mmCIF file of C-alpha atoms in Angstrom:
data_model
loop_
_atom_site.group_PDB
_atom_site.id
_atom_site.type_symbol
_atom_site.label_atom_id
_atom_site.label_comp_id
_atom_site.label_asym_id
_atom_site.label_seq_id
_atom_site.Cartn_x
_atom_site.Cartn_y
_atom_site.Cartn_z
ATOM 1 C CA UNK A 1209 95.726 110.184 97.575
ATOM 2 C CA UNK A 1210 94.827 113.619 96.315
ATOM 3 C CA UNK A 1211 91.239 114.392 95.408
ATOM 4 C CA UNK A 1212 90.340 115.918 92.049
ATOM 5 C CA UNK A 1213 87.517 118.276 91.104
ATOM 6 C CA UNK A 1214 86.155 118.449 87.548
ATOM 7 C CA UNK A 1215 83.104 120.149 86.061
ATOM 8 C CA UNK A 1216 80.347 117.580 85.477
ATOM 9 C CA UNK A 1217 79.827 118.503 81.842
ATOM 10 C CA UNK A 1218 81.125 120.657 79.003
ATOM 11 C CA UNK A 1219 80.232 121.337 75.389
ATOM 12 C CA UNK A 1220 82.657 122.003 72.568
ATOM 13 C CA UNK A 1221 82.081 122.854 68.911
ATOM 14 C CA UNK A 1222 83.513 120.404 66.418
ATOM 15 C CA UNK A 1223 86.914 121.522 65.146
ATOM 16 C CA UNK A 1224 87.572 123.802 68.098
ATOM 17 C CA UNK A 1225 89.931 123.112 70.974
ATOM 18 C CA UNK A 1226 88.429 121.439 74.024
ATOM 19 C CA UNK A 1227 89.983 122.574 77.305
ATOM 20 C CA UNK A 1228 89.085 120.368 80.243
ATOM 21 C CA UNK A 1229 90.083 121.686 83.686
ATOM 22 C CA UNK A 1230 90.945 119.720 86.801
ATOM 23 C CA UNK A 1231 91.711 120.953 90.307
ATOM 24 C CA UNK A 1232 93.956 118.882 92.567
ATOM 25 C CA UNK A 1233 95.036 121.300 95.275
ATOM 26 C CA UNK A 1234 96.176 118.552 97.702
ATOM 27 C CA UNK A 1235 98.507 116.797 95.260
ATOM 28 C CA UNK A 1236 101.735 115.571 96.814
ATOM 29 C CA UNK A 1237 105.208 115.604 95.309
ATOM 30 C CA UNK A 1238 105.258 111.986 94.114
ATOM 31 C CA UNK A 1239 101.781 111.937 92.589
ATOM 32 C CA UNK A 1240 101.189 112.052 88.865
ATOM 33 C CA UNK A 1241 98.243 113.539 86.988
ATOM 34 C CA UNK A 1242 96.548 111.052 84.642
ATOM 35 C CA UNK A 1243 93.828 111.589 82.080
ATOM 36 C CA UNK A 1244 91.599 108.818 80.766
ATOM 37 C CA UNK A 1245 88.406 108.904 78.757
ATOM 38 C CA UNK A 1246 85.500 106.510 78.469
ATOM 39 C CA UNK A 1247 83.327 106.337 75.426
ATOM 40 C CA UNK A 1248 79.897 104.898 76.096
ATOM 41 C CA UNK A 1249 79.893 101.133 76.809
ATOM 42 C CA UNK A 1250 83.646 100.800 76.404
ATOM 43 C CA UNK A 1251 86.539 100.498 78.817
ATOM 44 C CA UNK A 1252 88.513 103.629 79.719
ATOM 45 C CA UNK A 1253 91.240 104.692 77.340
ATOM 46 C CA UNK A 1254 94.509 106.218 78.495
ATOM 47 C CA UNK A 1255 95.165 109.697 77.118
ATOM 48 C CA UNK A 1256 98.184 111.200 78.825
ATOM 49 C CA UNK A 1257 99.936 111.649 82.159
ATOM 50 C CA UNK A 1258 102.494 113.996 83.685
ATOM 51 C CA UNK A 1259 104.302 114.954 86.872
ATOM 52 C CA UNK A 1260 105.132 118.638 86.599
ATOM 53 C CA UNK A 1261 106.163 119.415 83.049
ATOM 54 C CA UNK A 1262 103.677 119.960 80.263
ATOM 55 C CA UNK A 1263 103.206 116.905 78.080
ATOM 56 C CA UNK A 1264 101.996 116.377 74.532
ATOM 57 C CA UNK A 1265 101.220 113.283 72.510
ATOM 58 C CA UNK A 1266 99.234 112.461 69.410
ATOM 59 C CA UNK A 1267 95.948 112.666 71.295
ATOM 60 C CA UNK A 1268 96.229 115.673 73.563
ATOM 61 C CA UNK A 1269 98.293 118.130 75.562
ATOM 62 C CA UNK A 1270 98.488 118.301 79.337
ATOM 63 C CA UNK A 1271 99.213 121.646 80.949
ATOM 64 C CA UNK A 1272 100.099 121.517 84.661
ATOM 65 C CA UNK A 1273 100.351 124.744 86.645
ATOM 66 C CA UNK A 1274 103.634 125.559 88.295
ATOM 67 C CA UNK A 1275 102.255 124.896 91.778
ATOM 68 C CA UNK A 1276 100.747 121.620 90.443
ATOM 69 C CA UNK A 1277 97.398 122.415 92.030
ATOM 70 C CA UNK A 1278 95.508 122.281 88.766
ATOM 71 C CA UNK A 1279 95.842 121.048 85.209
ATOM 72 C CA UNK A 1280 94.136 121.309 81.846
ATOM 73 C CA UNK A 1281 93.705 118.657 79.195
ATOM 74 C CA UNK A 1282 93.609 120.125 75.703
ATOM 75 C CA UNK A 1283 92.155 118.335 72.694
ATOM 76 C CA UNK A 1284 93.389 120.650 69.931
ATOM 77 C CA UNK A 1285 90.736 119.924 67.288
ATOM 78 C CA UNK A 1286 87.754 118.158 68.823
ATOM 79 C CA UNK A 1287 85.760 115.753 66.666
ATOM 80 C CA UNK A 1288 82.431 114.055 67.279
ATOM 81 C CA UNK A 1289 84.345 110.900 68.229
ATOM 82 C CA UNK A 1290 85.860 112.764 71.188
ATOM 83 C CA UNK A 1291 82.467 112.819 72.904
ATOM 84 C CA UNK A 1292 83.125 110.884 76.124
ATOM 85 C CA UNK A 1293 83.546 111.124 79.873
ATOM 86 C CA UNK A 1294 87.018 112.433 80.717
ATOM 87 C CA UNK A 1295 88.608 111.465 84.012
ATOM 88 C CA UNK A 1296 91.386 113.361 85.766
ATOM 89 C CA UNK A 1297 93.150 111.161 88.324
ATOM 90 C CA UNK A 1298 95.960 111.958 90.724
ATOM 91 C CA UNK A 1299 97.836 108.942 91.939
ATOM 92 C CA UNK A 1300 101.183 107.745 93.220
ATOM 93 C CA UNK A 1301 102.165 104.115 93.490
ATOM 94 C CA UNK A 1302 98.687 102.699 93.841
ATOM 95 C CA UNK A 1303 95.946 101.646 91.420
ATOM 96 C CA UNK A 1304 93.961 104.277 89.610
ATOM 97 C CA UNK A 1305 90.709 105.338 91.252
ATOM 98 C CA UNK A 1306 88.165 107.029 89.012
ATOM 99 C CA UNK A 1307 85.880 109.871 90.044
ATOM 100 C CA UNK A 1308 82.825 111.112 88.160
ATOM 101 C CA UNK A 1309 84.772 112.914 85.441
ATOM 102 C CA UNK A 1310 83.605 115.503 82.921
ATOM 103 C CA UNK A 1311 81.124 114.547 80.243
ATOM 104 C CA UNK A 1312 82.359 116.285 77.095
ATOM 105 C CA UNK A 1313 79.862 116.682 74.275
ATOM 106 C CA UNK A 1314 81.290 117.699 70.916
ATOM 107 C CA UNK A 1315 78.636 119.408 68.865
ATOM 108 C CA UNK A 1316 78.562 119.575 65.060
ATOM 109 C CA UNK B 1049 101.818 93.370 71.323
ATOM 110 C CA UNK B 1050 99.771 92.979 74.456
ATOM 111 C CA UNK B 1051 96.067 92.185 74.450
ATOM 112 C CA UNK B 1052 93.520 91.702 77.183
ATOM 113 C CA UNK B 1053 90.481 89.462 76.884
ATOM 114 C CA UNK B 1054 87.340 89.245 78.955
ATOM 115 C CA UNK B 1055 84.476 86.822 78.713
ATOM 116 C CA UNK B 1056 81.666 86.575 78.493
ATOM 117 C CA UNK B 1057 80.799 89.911 76.892
ATOM 118 C CA UNK B 1058 77.289 89.880 78.337
ATOM 119 C CA UNK B 1059 75.645 87.781 81.004
ATOM 120 C CA UNK B 1060 72.161 87.558 82.500
ATOM 121 C CA UNK B 1061 71.964 85.664 85.757
ATOM 122 C CA UNK B 1062 69.218 85.087 88.367
ATOM 123 C CA UNK B 1063 69.600 86.324 91.924
ATOM 124 C CA UNK B 1064 71.324 83.740 94.072
ATOM 125 C CA UNK B 1065 73.234 82.091 91.227
ATOM 126 C CA UNK B 1066 77.046 81.860 91.145
ATOM 127 C CA UNK B 1067 79.293 83.995 88.971
ATOM 128 C CA UNK B 1068 82.637 83.542 87.285
ATOM 129 C CA UNK B 1069 84.145 86.191 85.017
ATOM 130 C CA UNK B 1070 87.489 85.586 83.421
ATOM 131 C CA UNK B 1071 90.198 87.937 82.269
ATOM 132 C CA UNK B 1072 93.407 86.971 80.497
ATOM 133 C CA UNK B 1073 96.327 89.031 79.272
ATOM 134 C CA UNK B 1074 98.637 88.094 76.408
ATOM 135 C CA UNK B 1075 102.021 89.415 75.426
ATOM 136 C CA UNK B 1076 103.381 90.397 78.823
ATOM 137 C CA UNK B 1077 104.678 88.720 81.973
ATOM 138 C CA UNK B 1078 103.921 89.411 85.628
ATOM 139 C CA UNK B 1079 101.368 92.144 84.963
ATOM 140 C CA UNK B 1080 99.472 93.952 87.681
ATOM 141 C CA UNK B 1081 95.803 93.065 87.250
ATOM 142 C CA UNK B 1082 92.681 94.945 88.297
ATOM 143 C CA UNK B 1083 88.900 94.445 88.459
ATOM 144 C CA UNK B 1084 86.612 97.474 88.278
ATOM 145 C CA UNK B 1085 82.812 97.720 88.312
ATOM 146 C CA UNK B 1086 80.641 100.450 86.858
ATOM 147 C CA UNK B 1087 77.026 100.456 87.988
ATOM 148 C CA UNK B 1088 74.466 102.112 85.718
ATOM 149 C CA UNK B 1089 74.958 105.882 85.679
ATOM 150 C CA UNK B 1090 77.842 105.753 88.121
ATOM 151 C CA UNK B 1091 81.607 105.945 88.069
ATOM 152 C CA UNK B 1092 84.191 103.179 87.967
ATOM 153 C CA UNK B 1093 84.794 101.462 91.285
ATOM 154 C CA UNK B 1094 88.021 99.572 91.923
ATOM 155 C CA UNK B 1095 87.154 96.143 93.348
ATOM 156 C CA UNK B 1096 90.388 94.127 93.458
ATOM 157 C CA UNK B 1097 93.945 94.283 92.271
ATOM 158 C CA UNK B 1098 96.765 91.763 92.143
ATOM 159 C CA UNK B 1099 100.530 92.207 91.887
ATOM 160 C CA UNK B 1100 101.277 88.484 91.463
ATOM 161 C CA UNK B 1101 99.948 84.925 91.469
ATOM 162 C CA UNK B 1102 97.823 84.302 94.534
ATOM 163 C CA UNK B 1103 98.143 87.912 95.725
ATOM 164 C CA UNK B 1104 94.810 89.716 95.917
ATOM 165 C CA UNK B 1105 94.043 93.098 97.452
ATOM 166 C CA UNK B 1106 90.410 93.962 98.077
ATOM 167 C CA UNK B 1107 89.375 97.586 97.916
ATOM 168 C CA UNK B 1108 85.718 97.322 98.884
ATOM 169 C CA UNK B 1109 84.051 94.665 101.070
ATOM 170 C CA UNK B 1110 81.310 93.038 99.053
ATOM 171 C CA UNK B 1111 79.678 89.920 97.734
ATOM 172 C CA UNK B 1112 82.521 89.237 95.296
ATOM 173 C CA UNK B 1113 85.935 87.590 95.412
ATOM 174 C CA UNK B 1114 88.903 87.454 93.066
ATOM 175 C CA UNK B 1115 91.574 84.898 92.335
ATOM 176 C CA UNK B 1116 94.724 84.767 90.243
ATOM 177 C CA UNK B 1117 95.519 81.126 89.555
ATOM 178 C CA UNK B 1118 98.023 81.895 86.797
ATOM 179 C CA UNK B 1119 100.290 84.825 85.986
ATOM 180 C CA UNK B 1120 98.077 86.261 83.287
ATOM 181 C CA UNK B 1121 94.657 85.103 84.463
ATOM 182 C CA UNK B 1122 92.367 87.001 86.807
ATOM 183 C CA UNK B 1123 88.967 85.659 87.848
ATOM 184 C CA UNK B 1124 86.085 87.445 89.524
ATOM 185 C CA UNK B 1125 83.609 85.245 91.371
ATOM 186 C CA UNK B 1126 80.541 85.219 93.529
ATOM 187 C CA UNK B 1127 78.795 82.350 95.287
ATOM 188 C CA UNK B 1128 75.387 84.058 95.280
ATOM 189 C CA UNK B 1129 74.607 87.055 93.118
ATOM 190 C CA UNK B 1130 72.609 90.026 94.390
ATOM 191 C CA UNK B 1131 70.582 92.482 92.328
ATOM 192 C CA UNK B 1132 73.137 95.139 93.260
ATOM 193 C CA UNK B 1133 75.879 93.142 91.532
ATOM 194 C CA UNK B 1134 74.517 94.211 88.145
ATOM 195 C CA UNK B 1135 76.926 96.398 86.224
ATOM 196 C CA UNK B 1136 79.740 96.673 83.728
ATOM 197 C CA UNK B 1137 82.815 94.764 84.887
ATOM 198 C CA UNK B 1138 86.169 95.814 83.542
ATOM 199 C CA UNK B 1139 89.502 94.085 83.847
ATOM 200 C CA UNK B 1140 92.724 96.038 83.405
ATOM 201 C CA UNK B 1141 96.445 95.455 83.507
ATOM 202 C CA UNK B 1142 99.584 97.496 83.929
ATOM 203 C CA UNK B 1143 103.307 96.913 83.957
ATOM 204 C CA UNK B 1144 103.805 98.681 87.252
ATOM 205 C CA UNK B 1145 101.608 99.626 90.172
ATOM 206 C CA UNK B 1146 103.011 103.137 90.019
ATOM 207 C CA UNK B 1147 102.893 105.868 87.403
ATOM 208 C CA UNK B 1148 102.184 104.098 84.168
ATOM 209 C CA UNK B 1149 99.322 103.339 81.826
ATOM 210 C CA UNK B 1150 96.535 100.923 82.712
ATOM 211 C CA UNK B 1151 95.063 99.044 79.765
ATOM 212 C CA UNK B 1152 91.419 98.048 79.958
ATOM 213 C CA UNK B 1153 89.607 95.082 78.498
ATOM 214 C CA UNK B 1154 86.317 95.236 76.578
ATOM 215 C CA UNK B 1155 84.243 94.529 79.703
ATOM 216 C CA UNK B 1156 81.439 92.204 80.733
ATOM 217 C CA UNK B 1157 77.929 93.568 81.126
ATOM 218 C CA UNK B 1158 76.210 91.627 83.922
ATOM 219 C CA UNK B 1159 72.483 91.829 84.574
ATOM 220 C CA UNK B 1160 71.137 90.132 87.681
ATOM 221 C CA UNK B 1161 67.380 89.528 87.592
#
């Protein structure tokens, strides 16, 4: 399974867009990019996933580069409740394995 | 709608005591089930997953075992707890093993003293 690289932490001002990057240069053709987040002392929450096209839902947008070697999760208007650890996971037909993620702090 | 339950929510156990954590899923049939552990200040570690009754795959050799006696029930056990077993235990389920969403339960916080 492909390995992902994320910055350990990021800050974002409340109301601004939060752009969380993820590198996955060894991704293979049948692997999807997933994003989850974990708010302190809770279980992870699914955000979005995609294969090669950009995806958008009510929570976020996922932008995947054409070569699929990196992606960006965009929270369009970050709020204080978006403060969490965000995990980028690349996986095919096997269970999700979580790395260390990016700790996003939304600042008022 | 589907829901996932875990109990107990918190547990304090002495070293050497047995452990049994239970996870049940409602509103779906033949789910894939997973156990994860998160030690303090660390990431989520996949422990076990199951694609059906009696079918258990172990990801990491350890002091724990898992069983699936019924379709929507997943149990995590230990005969003798170690200090290093302390952590936040999360159960999850999914429809498929492949590209789809995993839904997580509320977790059990275990402290071994």
